[in-house]
PDB file of C-alpha atoms in Angstrom:
ATOM      1  CA  TYR A   1     147.063 -61.026 152.441  1.00 29.00           C
ATOM      2  CA  PRO A   2     148.599 -60.316 155.940  1.00 34.00           C
ATOM      3  CA  LEU A   3     149.425 -63.605 157.872  1.00 36.00           C
ATOM      4  CA  ARG A   4     146.357 -63.172 160.141  1.00 39.00           C
ATOM      5  CA  ARG A   5     144.240 -62.996 156.977  1.00 38.00           C
ATOM      6  CA  GLN A   6     145.911 -66.022 155.504  1.00 40.00           C
ATOM      7  CA  ARG A   7     145.191 -68.197 158.670  1.00 38.00           C
ATOM      8  CA  GLN A   8     141.536 -67.078 158.857  1.00 44.00           C
ATOM      9  CA  MET A   9     140.944 -67.898 155.158  1.00 48.00           C
ATOM     10  CA  CYS A  10     142.588 -71.256 155.804  1.00 57.00           C
ATOM     11  CA  ILE A  11     140.248 -72.075 158.641  1.00 48.00           C
ATOM     12  CA  ARG A  12     137.298 -70.755 156.634  1.00 54.00           C
ATOM     13  CA  ASP A  13     138.250 -73.078 153.623  1.00 54.00           C
ATOM     14  CA  ARG A  14     138.523 -75.946 155.738  1.00 59.00           C
ATOM     15  CA  ILE A  15     135.083 -75.278 157.016  1.00 58.00           C
ATOM     16  CA  GLU A  16     133.737 -74.935 153.373  1.00 57.00           C
ATOM     17  CA  SER A  17     135.450 -78.252 152.558  1.00 56.00           C
ATOM     18  CA  LEU A  18     134.009 -80.232 155.269  1.00 60.00           C
ATOM     19  CA  ALA A  19     130.680 -78.682 154.846  1.00 60.00           C
ATOM     20  CA  LEU A  20     130.426 -79.332 151.132  1.00 64.00           C
ATOM     21  CA  GLN A  21     131.563 -82.899 151.514  1.00 64.00           C
ATOM     22  CA  LYS A  22     128.511 -83.489 153.608  1.00 71.00           C
ATOM     23  CA  VAL A  23     125.927 -82.360 150.984  1.00 75.00           C
ATOM     24  CA  ASN A  24     124.750 -83.555 147.713  1.00 83.00           C
ATOM     25  CA  ASN A  25     121.981 -81.424 146.371  1.00 87.00           C
ATOM     26  CA  SER A  26     121.409 -79.677 143.124  1.00 90.00           C
ATOM     27  CA  ASN A  27     120.709 -76.430 144.915  1.00 94.00           C
ATOM     28  CA  VAL A  28     124.200 -76.583 146.756  1.00 92.00           C
ATOM     29  CA  ILE A  29     127.227 -76.013 144.945  1.00 86.00           C
ATOM     30  CA  GLY A  30     128.950 -79.300 144.245  1.00 78.00           C
ATOM     31  CA  PHE A  31     132.402 -80.400 145.784  1.00 69.00           C
ATOM     32  CA  VAL A  32     134.824 -81.820 143.610  1.00 63.00           C
ATOM     33  CA  GLU A  33     137.965 -82.201 145.611  1.00 69.00           C
ATOM     34  CA  CYS A  34     140.412 -80.430 147.903  1.00 69.00           C
ATOM     35  CA  PHE A  35     144.200 -80.583 148.084  1.00 67.00           C
ATOM     36  CA  GLU A  36     147.080 -78.948 150.135  1.00 69.00           C
ATOM     37  CA  LYS A  37     150.287 -77.788 148.599  1.00 70.00           C
ATOM     38  CA  GLY A  38     151.613 -75.043 150.733  1.00 68.00           C
ATOM     39  CA  SER A  39     147.758 -73.791 151.142  1.00 69.00           C
ATOM     40  CA  LEU A  40     144.460 -75.439 150.981  1.00 65.00           C
ATOM     41  CA  SER A  41     142.670 -75.485 147.667  1.00 69.00           C
ATOM     42  CA  ILE A  42     139.029 -76.437 146.924  1.00 68.00           C
ATOM     43  CA  VAL A  43     137.736 -77.501 143.793  1.00 72.00           C
ATOM     44  CA  MET A  44     134.242 -77.037 142.952  1.00 73.00           C
ATOM     45  CA  GLU A  45     131.743 -77.096 140.118  1.00 80.00           C
ATOM     46  CA  LEU A  46     131.823 -74.126 137.734  1.00 80.00           C
ATOM     47  CA  CYS A  47     128.614 -71.869 137.748  1.00 83.00           C
ATOM     48  CA  GLU A  48     129.332 -69.984 134.605  1.00 86.00           C
ATOM     49  CA  TYR A  49     126.485 -67.455 134.905  1.00 89.00           C
ATOM     50  CA  GLY A  50     127.758 -65.801 138.156  1.00 92.00           C
ATOM     51  CA  SER A  51     125.916 -64.558 141.120  1.00 96.00           C
ATOM     52  CA  LEU A  52     122.371 -63.157 141.584  1.00 97.00           C
ATOM     53  CA  LYS A  53     124.053 -59.998 142.761  1.00 97.00           C
ATOM     54  CA  SER A  54     125.672 -59.625 139.444  1.00 96.00           C
ATOM     55  CA  GLN A  55     122.501 -60.241 137.690  1.00 96.00           C
ATOM     56  CA  LEU A  56     120.784 -57.673 139.667  1.00 97.00           C
ATOM     57  CA  GLU A  57     123.565 -55.092 139.033  1.00 96.00           C
ATOM     58  CA  SER A  58     123.242 -55.998 135.394  1.00 96.00           C
ATOM     59  CA  TYR A  59     119.481 -56.280 134.693  1.00 95.00           C
ATOM     60  CA  GLY A  60     117.889 -54.471 137.725  1.00 97.00           C
ATOM     61  CA  LYS A  61     115.314 -55.864 140.305  1.00 97.00           C
ATOM     62  CA  PHE A  62     113.645 -59.259 139.604  1.00 98.00           C
ATOM     63  CA  ASP A  63     110.034 -59.737 138.578  1.00 97.00           C
ATOM     64  CA  ILE A  64     107.820 -61.899 140.853  1.00 97.00           C
ATOM     65  CA  GLN A  65     108.327 -65.195 138.790  1.00 97.00           C
ATOM     66  CA  LYS A  66     112.040 -64.770 138.990  1.00 97.00           C
ATOM     67  CA  THR A  67     112.144 -64.017 142.716  1.00 98.00           C
ATOM     68  CA  LEU A  68     109.859 -66.846 143.587  1.00 97.00           C
ATOM     69  CA  LYS A  69     112.188 -69.102 141.619  1.00 96.00           C
ATOM     70  CA  ALA A  70     115.082 -67.881 143.390  1.00 97.00           C
ATOM     71  CA  GLY A  71     113.271 -68.348 146.657  1.00 98.00           C
ATOM     72  CA  ILE A  72     112.421 -71.898 146.033  1.00 97.00           C
ATOM     73  CA  SER A  73     115.970 -72.877 145.072  1.00 97.00           C
ATOM     74  CA  ILE A  74     117.376 -71.171 148.131  1.00 97.00           C
ATOM     75  CA  LEU A  75     114.886 -72.829 150.461  1.00 97.00           C
ATOM     76  CA  CYS A  76     115.598 -76.386 148.808  1.00 97.00           C
ATOM     77  CA  GLY A  77     119.256 -75.764 149.241  1.00 96.00           C
ATOM     78  CA  LEU A  78     119.022 -74.670 152.868  1.00 96.00           C
ATOM     79  CA  GLU A  79     116.698 -77.732 153.611  1.00 95.00           C
ATOM     80  CA  ALA A  80     119.618 -79.981 152.312  1.00 93.00           C
ATOM     81  CA  LEU A  81     122.179 -78.216 154.705  1.00 93.00           C
ATOM     82  CA  HIS A  82     119.826 -78.171 157.549  1.00 94.00           C
ATOM     83  CA  CYS A  83     119.083 -82.029 157.349  1.00 90.00           C
ATOM     84  CA  GLN A  84     122.884 -82.317 157.636  1.00 87.00           C
ATOM     85  CA  GLY A  85     123.202 -80.186 160.744  1.00 88.00           C
ATOM     86  CA  LEU A  86     124.468 -77.333 158.885  1.00 89.00           C
ATOM     87  CA  ILE A  87     123.606 -73.615 159.136  1.00 91.00           C
ATOM     88  CA  HIS A  88     124.973 -71.365 156.542  1.00 92.00           C
ATOM     89  CA  ARG A  89     125.272 -68.192 158.292  1.00 91.00           C
ATOM     90  CA  ASP A  90     125.935 -66.036 155.107  1.00 93.00           C
ATOM     91  CA  ILE A  91     122.860 -66.173 152.590  1.00 97.00           C
ATOM     92  CA  LYS A  92     123.064 -63.223 150.404  1.00 97.00           C
ATOM     93  CA  PRO A  93     122.713 -62.522 146.497  1.00 97.00           C
ATOM     94  CA  ASP A  94     126.589 -62.740 146.233  1.00 96.00           C
ATOM     95  CA  ASN A  95     126.402 -66.436 147.579  1.00 95.00           C
ATOM     96  CA  ILE A  96     123.892 -67.677 145.166  1.00 96.00           C
ATOM     97  CA  LEU A  97     125.183 -68.656 141.858  1.00 95.00           C
ATOM     98  CA  GLN A  98     123.510 -69.774 138.642  1.00 95.00           C
ATOM     99  CA  GLY A  99     124.916 -72.843 136.998  1.00 89.00           C
ATOM    100  CA  GLU A 100     124.461 -75.196 134.129  1.00 83.00           C
ATOM    101  CA  GLN A 101     120.558 -75.216 132.973  1.00 88.00           C
ATOM    102  CA  GLY A 102     120.003 -72.191 135.061  1.00 91.00           C
ATOM    103  CA  ILE A 103     119.865 -74.087 138.471  1.00 94.00           C
ATOM    104  CA  LEU A 104     120.483 -71.699 141.567  1.00 97.00           C
ATOM    105  CA  LYS A 105     123.094 -72.920 143.967  1.00 95.00           C
ATOM    106  CA  LEU A 106     124.085 -71.918 147.449  1.00 95.00           C
ATOM    107  CA  ALA A 107     127.885 -71.264 147.589  1.00 91.00           C
ATOM    108  CA  ASP A 108     130.410 -70.122 150.205  1.00 88.00           C
ATOM    109  CA  LEU A 109     130.073 -72.281 153.189  1.00 84.00           C
ATOM    110  CA  GLY A 110     133.005 -70.765 154.987  1.00 79.00           C
ATOM    111  CA  LEU A 111     130.905 -69.607 157.723  1.00 82.00           C
ATOM    112  CA  ALA A 112     128.732 -72.571 158.226  1.00 83.00           C
ATOM    113  CA  LYS A 113     127.996 -73.915 161.683  1.00 83.00           C
ATOM    114  CA  GLY A 114     128.202 -77.599 162.294  1.00 78.00           C
ATOM    115  CA  SER A 115     131.417 -78.312 160.708  1.00 58.00           C
ATOM    116  CA  GLY A 116     133.441 -78.473 163.990  1.00 57.00           C
ATOM    117  CA  HIS A 117     134.603 -74.891 164.286  1.00 58.00           C
ATOM    118  CA  GLU A 118     133.072 -72.093 166.362  1.00 63.00           C
ATOM    119  CA  LEU A 119     133.624 -68.620 165.241  1.00 61.00           C
ATOM    120  CA  ALA A 120     135.881 -66.216 167.493  1.00 55.00           C
ATOM    121  CA  SER A 121     133.650 -63.063 166.620  1.00 61.00           C
ATOM    122  CA  CYS A 122     130.647 -62.089 164.765  1.00 67.00           C
ATOM    123  CA  GLN A 123     131.191 -62.605 161.030  1.00 73.00           C
ATOM    124  CA  GLY A 124     128.645 -62.395 158.211  1.00 76.00           C
ATOM    125  CA  SER A 125     126.947 -59.610 155.767  1.00 87.00           C
ATOM    126  CA  VAL A 126     125.259 -57.018 157.846  1.00 91.00           C
ATOM    127  CA  ALA A 127     122.670 -56.130 155.301  1.00 94.00           C
ATOM    128  CA  TYR A 128     121.212 -59.878 155.478  1.00 96.00           C
ATOM    129  CA  MET A 129     122.273 -60.822 159.038  1.00 93.00           C
ATOM    130  CA  SER A 130     119.480 -61.945 161.527  1.00 94.00           C
ATOM    131  CA  PRO A 131     119.373 -60.383 164.899  1.00 93.00           C
ATOM    132  CA  GLU A 132     120.341 -63.373 166.878  1.00 91.00           C
ATOM    133  CA  GLN A 133     123.499 -63.982 164.610  1.00 89.00           C
ATOM    134  CA  TYR A 134     124.571 -60.526 165.615  1.00 85.00           C
ATOM    135  CA  SER A 135     124.079 -61.233 169.120  1.00 82.00           C
ATOM    136  CA  ASP A 136     124.757 -64.857 169.715  1.00 82.00           C
ATOM    137  CA  TYR A 137     126.501 -66.099 166.649  1.00 76.00           C
ATOM    138  CA  ASN A 138     127.458 -69.518 167.586  1.00 77.00           C
ATOM    139  CA  ASN A 139     124.015 -70.278 168.952  1.00 84.00           C
ATOM    140  CA  VAL A 140     121.890 -69.756 165.836  1.00 90.00           C
ATOM    141  CA  ASP A 141     119.650 -72.307 164.244  1.00 92.00           C
ATOM    142  CA  ALA A 142     117.798 -72.768 160.944  1.00 95.00           C
ATOM    143  CA  ARG A 143     115.558 -69.787 161.413  1.00 96.00           C
ATOM    144  CA  SER A 144     118.651 -67.337 161.098  1.00 95.00           C
ATOM    145  CA  ASP A 145     119.211 -68.734 157.662  1.00 96.00           C
ATOM    146  CA  ILE A 146     115.370 -68.237 156.888  1.00 97.00           C
ATOM    147  CA  TYR A 147     115.817 -64.591 158.073  1.00 97.00           C
ATOM    148  CA  SER A 148     118.782 -64.019 155.775  1.00 97.00           C
ATOM    149  CA  ALA A 149     116.839 -65.738 152.767  1.00 98.00           C
ATOM    150  CA  GLY A 150     113.890 -63.323 153.247  1.00 98.00           C
ATOM    151  CA  ALA A 151     116.275 -60.451 153.467  1.00 98.00           C
ATOM    152  CA  THR A 152     117.856 -61.618 150.095  1.00 98.00           C
ATOM    153  CA  LEU A 153     114.364 -62.131 148.360  1.00 98.00           C
ATOM    154  CA  TYR A 154     113.576 -58.602 149.590  1.00 98.00           C
ATOM    155  CA  THR A 155     116.661 -57.223 147.860  1.00 98.00           C
ATOM    156  CA  LEU A 156     116.270 -59.322 144.689  1.00 98.00           C
ATOM    157  CA  PHE A 157     112.689 -58.080 144.208  1.00 98.00           C
ATOM    158  CA  THR A 158     112.988 -54.351 145.339  1.00 98.00           C
ATOM    159  CA  ASN A 159     116.799 -53.816 144.445  1.00 97.00           C
ATOM    160  CA  GLU A 160     117.058 -52.282 147.836  1.00 96.00           C
ATOM    161  CA  GLU A 161     118.360 -53.825 151.030  1.00 96.00           C
ATOM    162  CA  VAL A 162     115.782 -54.085 153.947  1.00 96.00           C
ATOM    163  CA  TYR A 163     117.532 -51.639 156.163  1.00 95.00           C
ATOM    164  CA  ASP A 164     119.784 -48.649 155.252  1.00 89.00           C
ATOM    165  CA  GLY A 165     121.954 -46.773 157.618  1.00 84.00           C
ATOM    166  CA  LYS A 166     124.982 -44.539 158.155  1.00 83.00           C
ATOM    167  CA  ASP A 167     127.219 -47.414 159.391  1.00 89.00           C
ATOM    168  CA  ILE A 168     127.427 -50.829 160.279  1.00 89.00           C
ATOM    169  CA  ASP A 169     126.197 -50.439 163.975  1.00 89.00           C
ATOM    170  CA  ASP A 170     123.277 -48.370 162.507  1.00 92.00           C
ATOM    171  CA  ILE A 171     122.311 -51.045 160.194  1.00 92.00           C
ATOM    172  CA  LEU A 172     122.533 -53.752 162.740  1.00 89.00           C
ATOM    173  CA  ASP A 173     120.554 -51.938 165.093  1.00 91.00           C
ATOM    174  CA  SER A 174     117.849 -51.657 162.506  1.00 93.00           C
ATOM    175  CA  HIS A 175     117.717 -55.399 162.211  1.00 92.00           C
ATOM    176  CA  LYS A 176     117.226 -55.783 165.829  1.00 91.00           C
ATOM    177  CA  ASN A 177     114.797 -52.707 166.595  1.00 92.00           C
ATOM    178  CA  CYS A 178     113.163 -51.231 163.649  1.00 93.00           C
ATOM    179  CA  ILE A 179     109.829 -52.044 162.378  1.00 93.00           C
ATOM    180  CA  VAL A 180     109.717 -54.702 159.651  1.00 94.00           C
ATOM    181  CA  PRO A 181     109.180 -52.856 156.443  1.00 94.00           C
ATOM    182  CA  SER A 182     106.437 -53.595 153.973  1.00 97.00           C
ATOM    183  CA  VAL A 183     107.594 -54.968 150.478  1.00 97.00           C
ATOM    184  CA  LEU A 184     104.599 -52.708 149.171  1.00 97.00           C
ATOM    185  CA  ASN A 185     106.473 -49.433 150.169  1.00 96.00           C
ATOM    186  CA  ALA A 186     109.050 -50.446 147.661  1.00 96.00           C
ATOM    187  CA  ARG A 187     107.065 -52.188 144.905  1.00 97.00           C
ATOM    188  CA  PRO A 188     103.408 -51.544 144.968  1.00 97.00           C
ATOM    189  CA  ASP A 189     102.874 -54.215 142.635  1.00 96.00           C
ATOM    190  CA  CYS A 190     103.876 -56.918 145.248  1.00 97.00           C
ATOM    191  CA  PRO A 191     101.282 -59.710 145.763  1.00 97.00           C
ATOM    192  CA  LEU A 192      99.831 -59.373 149.240  1.00 97.00           C
ATOM    193  CA  ILE A 193     100.607 -62.873 150.148  1.00 97.00           C
ATOM    194  CA  PHE A 194     104.477 -62.543 149.097  1.00 98.00           C
ATOM    195  CA  ASN A 195     104.536 -59.494 150.886  1.00 98.00           C
ATOM    196  CA  HIS A 196     103.314 -61.394 154.111  1.00 98.00           C
ATOM    197  CA  VAL A 197     105.708 -64.315 153.605  1.00 97.00           C
ATOM    198  CA  ILE A 198     108.735 -62.009 153.160  1.00 98.00           C
ATOM    199  CA  ARG A 199     107.741 -60.050 156.429  1.00 97.00           C
ATOM    200  CA  LYS A 200     107.249 -63.268 158.422  1.00 97.00           C
ATOM    201  CA  MET A 201     110.682 -64.532 157.268  1.00 98.00           C
ATOM    202  CA  ILE A 202     112.381 -61.311 158.393  1.00 97.00           C
ATOM    203  CA  ALA A 203     110.433 -61.121 161.822  1.00 96.00           C
ATOM    204  CA  LYS A 204     112.601 -59.917 164.740  1.00 93.00           C
ATOM    205  CA  SER A 205     112.053 -62.949 166.817  1.00 93.00           C
ATOM    206  CA  PRO A 206     113.075 -66.362 165.571  1.00 93.00           C
ATOM    207  CA  GLY A 207     109.824 -67.694 167.305  1.00 93.00           C
ATOM    208  CA  ASP A 208     107.785 -65.629 164.941  1.00 94.00           C
TER     209      ASP A 208
END
C-alpha cells in the first residue's frame, strides 16, 4: 500500500478494535486481542465458513428460510451495536461471516460511527449505502444500518443488487431518487409480507 493507504487502514483498524471491545454478542464477530509491532494487528475469532457473499457466489440466491435466518442474525447483531452507540455503516454480504455452528456474525467495523473518529469523506459500499449516508455520512443513525440490512437481504434473496447503474454516481442517485423496487419483480415467489418488510427497510426517508 502507498503510505496514505497505510495510514487510512491504521485508523480503520483502531476504530474496529475500539468498536469490537465494546460489544459481546453472538452475532458480532468476537474480539480476541490487539497488539502493535510496527503496525496495529487485531486478532478476531475464526469464521471458517466465510462470508454470505461467497455463499451467494457458490450456491446462488437464498431461499426464504435462509434469507430470514440471515435477516434475524443481522438485526440481532445490529441491535447489540446500536445499544452501545455504534452505527456499523458498512452492512453488506461481504461483511456477514458464518462461524461455528452456523452462527452468522457482523464483521468489519472499520467504518463504525461512535468510536471517537469521524470520517473525512463518504466511505462505504455504494450498492448498500443509505441515501443519508451518502449526503451526511457523519450524522447517520441506526436507520441507516436498517437500510443497508434491507439492501443486503434483497441481494441474498434475488442475487441482484437493489439498483444497477453505469457508474458509482448513477447508483448513488438511484438510492436517493428512484422508486423503491418490488422484490416480486426479481422473485415472483416472494411472500407479500416479506416484500413489504424489505421495501420498508429501504425506504428513501429515514422517517419511513
